[in-house]
Tab-separated table of C-alpha atoms and ligand atoms in Angstrom:
chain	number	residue	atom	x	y	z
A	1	UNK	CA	-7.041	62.769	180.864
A	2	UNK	CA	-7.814	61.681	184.351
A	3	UNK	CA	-10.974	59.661	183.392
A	4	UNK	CA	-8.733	57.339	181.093
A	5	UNK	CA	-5.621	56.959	183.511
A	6	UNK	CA	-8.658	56.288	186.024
A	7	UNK	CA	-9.785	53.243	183.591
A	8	UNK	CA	-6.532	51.717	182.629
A	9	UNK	CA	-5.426	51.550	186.467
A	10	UNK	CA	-8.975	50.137	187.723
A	11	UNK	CA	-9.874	48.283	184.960
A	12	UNK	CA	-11.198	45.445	186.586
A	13	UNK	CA	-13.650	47.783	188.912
A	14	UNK	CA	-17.647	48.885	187.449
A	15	UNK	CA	-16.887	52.326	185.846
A	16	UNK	CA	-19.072	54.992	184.142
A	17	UNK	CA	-18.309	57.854	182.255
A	18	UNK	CA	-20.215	61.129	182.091
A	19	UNK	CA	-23.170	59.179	184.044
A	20	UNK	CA	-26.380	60.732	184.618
A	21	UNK	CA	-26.971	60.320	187.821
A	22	UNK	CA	-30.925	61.015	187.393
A	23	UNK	CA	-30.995	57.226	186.688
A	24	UNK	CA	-30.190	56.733	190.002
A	25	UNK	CA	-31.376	59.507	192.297
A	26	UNK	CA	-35.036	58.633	193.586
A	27	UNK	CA	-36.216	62.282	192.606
A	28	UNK	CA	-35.221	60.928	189.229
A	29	UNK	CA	-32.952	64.422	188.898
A	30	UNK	CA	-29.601	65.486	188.639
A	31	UNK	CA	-26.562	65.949	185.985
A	32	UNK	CA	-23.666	63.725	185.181
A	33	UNK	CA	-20.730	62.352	187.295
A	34	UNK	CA	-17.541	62.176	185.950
A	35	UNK	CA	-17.075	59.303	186.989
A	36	UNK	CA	-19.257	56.528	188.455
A	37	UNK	CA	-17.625	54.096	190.563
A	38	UNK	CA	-19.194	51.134	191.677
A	39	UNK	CA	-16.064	49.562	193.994
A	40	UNK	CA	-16.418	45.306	194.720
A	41	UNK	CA	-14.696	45.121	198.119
A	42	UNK	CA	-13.115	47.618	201.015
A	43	UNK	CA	-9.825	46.819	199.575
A	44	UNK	CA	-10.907	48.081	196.091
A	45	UNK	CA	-12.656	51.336	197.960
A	46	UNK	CA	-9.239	51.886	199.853
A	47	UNK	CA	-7.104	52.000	196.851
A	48	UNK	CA	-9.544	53.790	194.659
A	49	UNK	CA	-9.782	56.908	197.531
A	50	UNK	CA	-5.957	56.814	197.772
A	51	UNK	CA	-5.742	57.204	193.997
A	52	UNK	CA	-8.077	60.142	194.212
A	53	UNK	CA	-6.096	61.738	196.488
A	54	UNK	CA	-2.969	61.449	194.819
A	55	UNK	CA	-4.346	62.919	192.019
A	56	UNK	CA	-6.108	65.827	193.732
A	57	UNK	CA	-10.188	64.303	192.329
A	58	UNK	CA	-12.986	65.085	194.767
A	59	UNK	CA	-14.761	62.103	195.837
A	60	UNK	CA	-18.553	62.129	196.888
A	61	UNK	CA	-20.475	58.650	198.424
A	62	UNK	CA	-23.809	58.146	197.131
A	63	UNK	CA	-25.781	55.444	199.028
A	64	UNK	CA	-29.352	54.542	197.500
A	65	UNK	CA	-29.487	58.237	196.857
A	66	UNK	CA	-32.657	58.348	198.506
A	67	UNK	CA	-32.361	61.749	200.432
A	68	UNK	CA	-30.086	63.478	198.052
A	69	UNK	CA	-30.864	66.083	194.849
A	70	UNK	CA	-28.056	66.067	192.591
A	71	UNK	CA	-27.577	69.594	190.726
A	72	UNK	CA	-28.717	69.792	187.426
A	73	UNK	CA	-24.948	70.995	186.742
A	74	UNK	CA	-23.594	67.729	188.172
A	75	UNK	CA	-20.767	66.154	190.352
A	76	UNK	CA	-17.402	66.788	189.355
A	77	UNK	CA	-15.014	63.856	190.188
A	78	UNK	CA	-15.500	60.300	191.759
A	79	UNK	CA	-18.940	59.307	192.459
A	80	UNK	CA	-19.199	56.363	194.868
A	81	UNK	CA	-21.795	53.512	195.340
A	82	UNK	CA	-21.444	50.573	197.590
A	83	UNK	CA	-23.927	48.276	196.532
A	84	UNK	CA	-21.656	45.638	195.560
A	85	UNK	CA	-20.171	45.939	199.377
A	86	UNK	CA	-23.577	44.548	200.896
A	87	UNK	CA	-21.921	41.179	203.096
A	88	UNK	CA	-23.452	40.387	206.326
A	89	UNK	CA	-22.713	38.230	209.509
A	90	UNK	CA	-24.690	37.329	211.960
A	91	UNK	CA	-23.179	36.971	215.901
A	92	UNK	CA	-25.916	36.142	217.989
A	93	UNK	CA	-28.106	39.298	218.464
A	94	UNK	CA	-24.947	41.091	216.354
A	95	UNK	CA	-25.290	41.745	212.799
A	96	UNK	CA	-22.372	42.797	211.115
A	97	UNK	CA	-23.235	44.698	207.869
A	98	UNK	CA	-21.408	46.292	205.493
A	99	UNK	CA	-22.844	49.803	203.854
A	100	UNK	CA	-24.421	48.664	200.893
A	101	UNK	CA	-27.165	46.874	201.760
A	102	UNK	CA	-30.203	48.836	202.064
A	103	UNK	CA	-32.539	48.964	205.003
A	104	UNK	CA	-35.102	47.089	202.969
A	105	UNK	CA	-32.990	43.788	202.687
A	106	UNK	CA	-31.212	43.995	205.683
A	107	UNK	CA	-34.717	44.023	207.571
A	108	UNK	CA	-35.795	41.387	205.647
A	109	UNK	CA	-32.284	39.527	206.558
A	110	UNK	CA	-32.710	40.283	210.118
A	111	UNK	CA	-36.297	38.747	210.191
A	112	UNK	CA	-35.440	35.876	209.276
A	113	UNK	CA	-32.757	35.397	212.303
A	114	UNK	CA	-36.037	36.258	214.518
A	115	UNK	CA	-34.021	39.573	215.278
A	116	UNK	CA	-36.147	42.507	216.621
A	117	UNK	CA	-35.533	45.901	216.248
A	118	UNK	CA	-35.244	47.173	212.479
A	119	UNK	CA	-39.048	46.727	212.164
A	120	UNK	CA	-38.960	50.824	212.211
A	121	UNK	CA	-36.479	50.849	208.829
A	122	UNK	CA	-38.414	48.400	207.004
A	123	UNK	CA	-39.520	50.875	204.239
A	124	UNK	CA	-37.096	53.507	204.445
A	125	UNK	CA	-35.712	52.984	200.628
A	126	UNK	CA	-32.156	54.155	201.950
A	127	UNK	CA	-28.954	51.865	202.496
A	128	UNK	CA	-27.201	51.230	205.422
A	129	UNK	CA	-24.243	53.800	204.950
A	130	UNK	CA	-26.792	56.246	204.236
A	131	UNK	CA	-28.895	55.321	206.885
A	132	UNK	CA	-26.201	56.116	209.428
A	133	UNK	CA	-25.153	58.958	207.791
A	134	UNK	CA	-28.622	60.576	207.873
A	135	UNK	CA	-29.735	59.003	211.536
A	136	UNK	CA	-32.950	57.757	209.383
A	137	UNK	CA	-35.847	57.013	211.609
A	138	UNK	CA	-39.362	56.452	211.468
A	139	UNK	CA	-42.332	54.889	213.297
A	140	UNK	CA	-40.525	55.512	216.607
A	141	UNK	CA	-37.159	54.383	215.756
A	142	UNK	CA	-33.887	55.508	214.814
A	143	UNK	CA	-30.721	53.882	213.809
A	144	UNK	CA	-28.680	55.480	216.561
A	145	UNK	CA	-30.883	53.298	218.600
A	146	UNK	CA	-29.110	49.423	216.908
A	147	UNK	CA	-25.681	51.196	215.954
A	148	UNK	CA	-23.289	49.846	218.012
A	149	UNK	CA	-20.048	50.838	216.084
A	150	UNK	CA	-19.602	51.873	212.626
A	151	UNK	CA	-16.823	51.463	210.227
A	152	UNK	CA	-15.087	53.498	208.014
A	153	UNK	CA	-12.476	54.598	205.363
A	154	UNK	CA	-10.926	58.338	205.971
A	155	UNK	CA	-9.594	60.036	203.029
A	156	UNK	CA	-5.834	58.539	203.377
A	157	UNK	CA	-7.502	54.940	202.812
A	158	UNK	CA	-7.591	54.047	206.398
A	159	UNK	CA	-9.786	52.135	207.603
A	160	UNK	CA	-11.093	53.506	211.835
A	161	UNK	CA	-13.882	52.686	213.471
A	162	UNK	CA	-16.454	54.889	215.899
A	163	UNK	CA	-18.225	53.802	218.772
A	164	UNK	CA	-22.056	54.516	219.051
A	165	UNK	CA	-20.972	57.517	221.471
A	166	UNK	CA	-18.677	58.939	218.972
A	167	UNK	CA	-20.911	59.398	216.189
A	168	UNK	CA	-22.922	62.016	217.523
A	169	UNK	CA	-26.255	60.764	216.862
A	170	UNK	CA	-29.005	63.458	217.109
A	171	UNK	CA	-31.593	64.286	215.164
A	172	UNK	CA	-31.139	63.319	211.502
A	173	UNK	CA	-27.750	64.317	212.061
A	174	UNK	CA	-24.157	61.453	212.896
A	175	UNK	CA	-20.791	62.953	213.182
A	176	UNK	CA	-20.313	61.368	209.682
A	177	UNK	CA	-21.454	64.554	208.112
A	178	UNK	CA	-19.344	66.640	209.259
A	179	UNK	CA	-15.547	64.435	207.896
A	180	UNK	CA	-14.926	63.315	205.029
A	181	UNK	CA	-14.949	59.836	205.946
A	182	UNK	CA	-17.024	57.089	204.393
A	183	UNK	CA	-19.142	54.630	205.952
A	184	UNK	CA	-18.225	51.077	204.904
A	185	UNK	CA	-19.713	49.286	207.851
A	186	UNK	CA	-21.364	48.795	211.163
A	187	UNK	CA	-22.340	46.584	214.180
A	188	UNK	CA	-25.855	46.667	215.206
A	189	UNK	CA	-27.227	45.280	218.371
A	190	UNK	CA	-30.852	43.319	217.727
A	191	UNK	CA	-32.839	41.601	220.065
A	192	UNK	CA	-34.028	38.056	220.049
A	193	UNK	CA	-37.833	38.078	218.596
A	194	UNK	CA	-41.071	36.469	217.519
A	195	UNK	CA	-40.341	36.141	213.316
A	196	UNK	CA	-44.205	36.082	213.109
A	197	UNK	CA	-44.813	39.083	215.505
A	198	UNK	CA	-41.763	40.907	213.258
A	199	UNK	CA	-43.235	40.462	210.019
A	200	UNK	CA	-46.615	41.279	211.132
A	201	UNK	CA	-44.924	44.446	212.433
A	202	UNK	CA	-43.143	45.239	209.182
A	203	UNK	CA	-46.318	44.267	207.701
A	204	UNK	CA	-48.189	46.855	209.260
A	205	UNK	CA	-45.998	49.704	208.826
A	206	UNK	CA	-44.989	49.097	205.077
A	207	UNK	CA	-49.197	49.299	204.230
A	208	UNK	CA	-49.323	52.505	206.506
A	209	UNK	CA	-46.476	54.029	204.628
A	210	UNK	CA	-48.226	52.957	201.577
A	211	UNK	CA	-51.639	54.900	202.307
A	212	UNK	CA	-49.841	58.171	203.589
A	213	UNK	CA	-46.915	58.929	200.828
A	214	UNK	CA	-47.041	59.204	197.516
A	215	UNK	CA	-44.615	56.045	196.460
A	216	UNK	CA	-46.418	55.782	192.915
A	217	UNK	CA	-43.973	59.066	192.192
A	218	UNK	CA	-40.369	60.015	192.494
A	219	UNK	CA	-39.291	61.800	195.340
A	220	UNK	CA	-37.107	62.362	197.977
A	221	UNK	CA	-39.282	61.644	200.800
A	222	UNK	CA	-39.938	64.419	203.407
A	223	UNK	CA	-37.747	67.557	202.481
A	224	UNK	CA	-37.769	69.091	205.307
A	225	UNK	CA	-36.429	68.326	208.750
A	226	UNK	CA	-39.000	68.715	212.063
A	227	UNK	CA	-39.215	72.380	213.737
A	228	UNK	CA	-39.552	72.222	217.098
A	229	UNK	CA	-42.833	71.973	218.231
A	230	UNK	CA	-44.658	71.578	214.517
A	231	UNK	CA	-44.616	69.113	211.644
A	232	UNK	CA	-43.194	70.334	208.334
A	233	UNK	CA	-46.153	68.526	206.568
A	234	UNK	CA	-48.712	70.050	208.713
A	235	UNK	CA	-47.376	73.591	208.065
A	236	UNK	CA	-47.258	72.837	204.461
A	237	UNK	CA	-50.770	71.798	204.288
A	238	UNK	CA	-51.868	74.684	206.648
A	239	UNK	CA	-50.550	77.332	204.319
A	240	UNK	CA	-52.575	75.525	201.540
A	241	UNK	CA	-49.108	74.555	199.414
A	242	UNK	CA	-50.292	71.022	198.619
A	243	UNK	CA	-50.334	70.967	194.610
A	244	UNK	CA	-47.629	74.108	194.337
A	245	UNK	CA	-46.443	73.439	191.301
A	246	UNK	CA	-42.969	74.915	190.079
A	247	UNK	CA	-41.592	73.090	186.706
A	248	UNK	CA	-42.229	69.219	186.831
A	249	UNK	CA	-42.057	69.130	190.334
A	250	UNK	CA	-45.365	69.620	193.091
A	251	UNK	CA	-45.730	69.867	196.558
A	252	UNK	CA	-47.657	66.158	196.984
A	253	UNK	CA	-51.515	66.405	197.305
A	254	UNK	CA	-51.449	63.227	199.188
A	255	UNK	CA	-48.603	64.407	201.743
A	256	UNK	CA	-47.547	67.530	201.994
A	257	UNK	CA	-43.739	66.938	203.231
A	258	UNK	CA	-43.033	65.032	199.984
A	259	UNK	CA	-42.213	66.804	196.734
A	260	UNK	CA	-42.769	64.759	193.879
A	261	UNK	CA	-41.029	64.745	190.505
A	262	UNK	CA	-44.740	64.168	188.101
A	263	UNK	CA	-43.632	65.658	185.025
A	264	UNK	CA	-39.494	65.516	183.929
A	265	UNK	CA	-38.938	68.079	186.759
A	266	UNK	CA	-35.259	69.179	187.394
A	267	UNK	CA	-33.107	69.774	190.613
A	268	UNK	CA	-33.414	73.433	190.052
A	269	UNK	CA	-37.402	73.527	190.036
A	270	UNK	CA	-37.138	71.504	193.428
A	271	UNK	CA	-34.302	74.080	194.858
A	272	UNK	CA	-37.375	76.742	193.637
A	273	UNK	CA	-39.933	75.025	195.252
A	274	UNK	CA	-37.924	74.306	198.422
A	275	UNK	CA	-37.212	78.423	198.428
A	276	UNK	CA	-40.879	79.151	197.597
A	277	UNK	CA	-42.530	77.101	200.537
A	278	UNK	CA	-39.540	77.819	203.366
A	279	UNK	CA	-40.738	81.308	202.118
A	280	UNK	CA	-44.456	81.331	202.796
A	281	UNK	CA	-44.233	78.809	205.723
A	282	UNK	CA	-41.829	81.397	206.984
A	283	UNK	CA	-44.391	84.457	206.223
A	284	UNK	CA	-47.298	82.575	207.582
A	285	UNK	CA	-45.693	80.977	210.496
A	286	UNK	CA	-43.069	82.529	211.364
A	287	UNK	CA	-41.329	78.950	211.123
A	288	UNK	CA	-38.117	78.436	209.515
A	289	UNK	CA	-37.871	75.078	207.944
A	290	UNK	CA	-34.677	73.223	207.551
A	291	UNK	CA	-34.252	70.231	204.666
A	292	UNK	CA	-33.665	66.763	205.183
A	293	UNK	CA	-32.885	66.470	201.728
A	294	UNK	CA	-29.293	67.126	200.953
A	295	UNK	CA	-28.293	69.442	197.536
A	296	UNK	CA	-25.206	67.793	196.081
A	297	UNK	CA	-23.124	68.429	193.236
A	298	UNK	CA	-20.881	71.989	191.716
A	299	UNK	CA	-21.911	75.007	192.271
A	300	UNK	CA	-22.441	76.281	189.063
A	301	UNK	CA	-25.645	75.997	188.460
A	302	UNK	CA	-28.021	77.377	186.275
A	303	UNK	CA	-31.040	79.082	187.321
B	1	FAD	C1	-40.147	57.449	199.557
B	1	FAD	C2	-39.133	57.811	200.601
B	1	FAD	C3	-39.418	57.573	201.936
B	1	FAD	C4	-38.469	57.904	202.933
B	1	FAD	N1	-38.771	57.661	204.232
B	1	FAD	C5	-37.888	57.999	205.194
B	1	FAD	C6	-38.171	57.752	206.584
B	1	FAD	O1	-39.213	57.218	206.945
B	1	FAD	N2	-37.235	58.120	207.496
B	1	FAD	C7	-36.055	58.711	207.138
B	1	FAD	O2	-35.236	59.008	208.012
B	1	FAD	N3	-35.768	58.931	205.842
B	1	FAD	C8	-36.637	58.593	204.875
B	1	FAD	N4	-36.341	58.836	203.550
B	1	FAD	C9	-35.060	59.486	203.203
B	1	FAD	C10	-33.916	58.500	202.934
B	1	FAD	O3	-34.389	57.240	202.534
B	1	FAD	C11	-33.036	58.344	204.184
B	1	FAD	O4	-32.464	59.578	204.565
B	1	FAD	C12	-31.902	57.344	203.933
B	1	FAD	O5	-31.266	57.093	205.137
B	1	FAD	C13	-30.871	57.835	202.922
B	1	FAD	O6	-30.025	56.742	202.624
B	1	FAD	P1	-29.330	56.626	201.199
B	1	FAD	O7	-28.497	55.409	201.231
B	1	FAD	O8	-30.331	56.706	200.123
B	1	FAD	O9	-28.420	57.898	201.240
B	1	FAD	P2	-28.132	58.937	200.056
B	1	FAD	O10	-29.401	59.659	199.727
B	1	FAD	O11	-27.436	58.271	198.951
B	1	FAD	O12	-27.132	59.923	200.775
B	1	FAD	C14	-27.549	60.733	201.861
B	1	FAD	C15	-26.293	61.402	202.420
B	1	FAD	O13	-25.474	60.404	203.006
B	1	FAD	C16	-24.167	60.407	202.417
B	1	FAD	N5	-23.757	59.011	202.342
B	1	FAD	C17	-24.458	57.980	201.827
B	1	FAD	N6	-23.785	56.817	201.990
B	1	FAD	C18	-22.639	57.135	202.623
B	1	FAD	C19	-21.516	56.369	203.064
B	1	FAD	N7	-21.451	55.052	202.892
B	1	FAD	N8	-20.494	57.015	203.659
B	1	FAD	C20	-20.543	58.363	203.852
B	1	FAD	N9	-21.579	59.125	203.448
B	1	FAD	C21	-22.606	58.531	202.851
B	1	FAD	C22	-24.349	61.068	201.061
B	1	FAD	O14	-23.166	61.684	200.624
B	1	FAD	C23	-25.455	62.079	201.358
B	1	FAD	O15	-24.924	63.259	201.903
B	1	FAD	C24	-37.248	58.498	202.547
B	1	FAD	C25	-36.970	58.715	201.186
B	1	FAD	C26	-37.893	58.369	200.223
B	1	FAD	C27	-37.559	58.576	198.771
């Protein structure tokens, strides 16, 4: 009943019924939303959440879906994407970028001003909303390290922005994660550059990301967050793991902190394999492992 009010009052937005979201997860796993929105401006965002509300429908944000496994079961609700909200503006050494672009553009975007800084995010396959969310980094760099402010929409439609202090930053971790506001925007703080020394740089690191992880399959990129004092991968490949297979899905021969989808795998044989390695890295090691990689979707689930 909801699902049709839903389409007669936003009938001008990008809506999906019953979607599969495995379309659009980069594990290439995961049941149906509801609903799929795909909202064409802040305004449109605003007054969809404020519906929601009204009505008592859970929302949940999707951004590239890069570091997310959807349950096999589904999301129940609103799904959001924001890659139709991808504007940017450029201020000197300020970009101002909205939450749908994804890392991969906006470096590209930023290059091209002769702005330094992203290099680090050039091949991380998540958006900018995401990105924030998660604290993405790599090579060095993390975003907490450009984010000057970020912008966002809180579940009464308001829009409120956070300073870089305010959001927390640590470790794969923003403040972000723990409200359930969502990201629409940010300032980030770049410094002038060389655009040949840049690409060069982005050069460099996409063909190094290229020989270490297995990109030919789906995945979700590393599963597990960093243990103090180890590498998840290395502890992976120590307790011989590399080629576990549970299902479809295998611990990567190539890297051992990526678990790749090679054969129709589902989010429950990667929430098995997830159990099975924290489990003998655990007995080995004596390490617990934490994931990156966040489980979304109802609880239901089969096993
Ligand atoms: C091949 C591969 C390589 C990767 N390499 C790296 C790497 O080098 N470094 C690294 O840090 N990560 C890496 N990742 C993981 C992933 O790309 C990052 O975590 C990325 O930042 C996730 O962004 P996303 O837009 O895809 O977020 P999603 O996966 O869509 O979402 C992640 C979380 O953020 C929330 N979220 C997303 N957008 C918003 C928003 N606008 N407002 C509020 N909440 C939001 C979601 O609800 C979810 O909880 C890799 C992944 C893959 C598949």
């Amino acid at each position: 009943m909801w699902k049709h009010q839903l389409l007669t009052h936003f009938s001008s937005m990008t809506l999906f019924v019953d979607e599969p979201l495995s379309s659009y997860t980069y594990t290439k796993t995961g049941g149906k939303a509801d609903i799929l929105a795909f909202p064409k401006s802040k305004e449109e965002l605003s007054e969809l959440i404020i519906w929601a509300k009204n009505q008592s429908i859970p929302i949940t944000t999707l951004g590239n879906a890069s570091n997310v496994i959807v349950k096999d079961t589904g999301i129940k609700g609103i799904v959001i994407m924001l890659e139709y909200i991808n504007d940017i503006r450029f201020e000197d050494t300020y970009v101002h970028v909205s939450s749908g672009m994804t890392l991969i553009d906006l470096s590209k975007q930023v290059s091209e001003q002769s702005l330094s800084g992203l290099e680090f995010a050039c091949g991380i396959p998540g958006s900018v909303g995401g990105a924030i969310y998660m604290n993405a980094g790599a090579y060095g760099g993390e975003m907490k390290d450009i984010v000057e402010a970020v912008h966002v929409i809180d579940e009464n439609g308001q829009l409120k922005s956070y300073t870089h202090d305010e959001m927390l930053f640590d470790y794969r971790y923003s403040i972000i994660q723990n409200s359930t506001d969502i990201i629409i925007g940010a300032t980030l703080k770049l410094e002038h550059g060389n655009k040949e020394s840049i690409l060069e740089k982005m050069t460099e690191l996409n063909h190094l990301r290229q020989s270490k992880q297995p990109l030919e399959y789906p995945s979700c990129g590393s599963v597990f967050k960093r243990p103090e004092g180890y590498f998840a991968g290395k502890l992976i490949q120590d307790a011989n793991l590399q080629g576990k297979r549970i299902g479809g899905v295998e611990v990567s021969k190539k890297h051992a902190g990526f678990m790749v989808n090679i054969d129709n795998g589902t989010a429950t044989d990667y929430k098995h394999l997830i159990a099975y390695v924290q489990q003998e890295v655990k007995r080995q090691f004596n390490v617990d492992l934490e994931t990156e990689v966040r489980f979304i979707g109802d609880e239901n689930e089969r096993n």
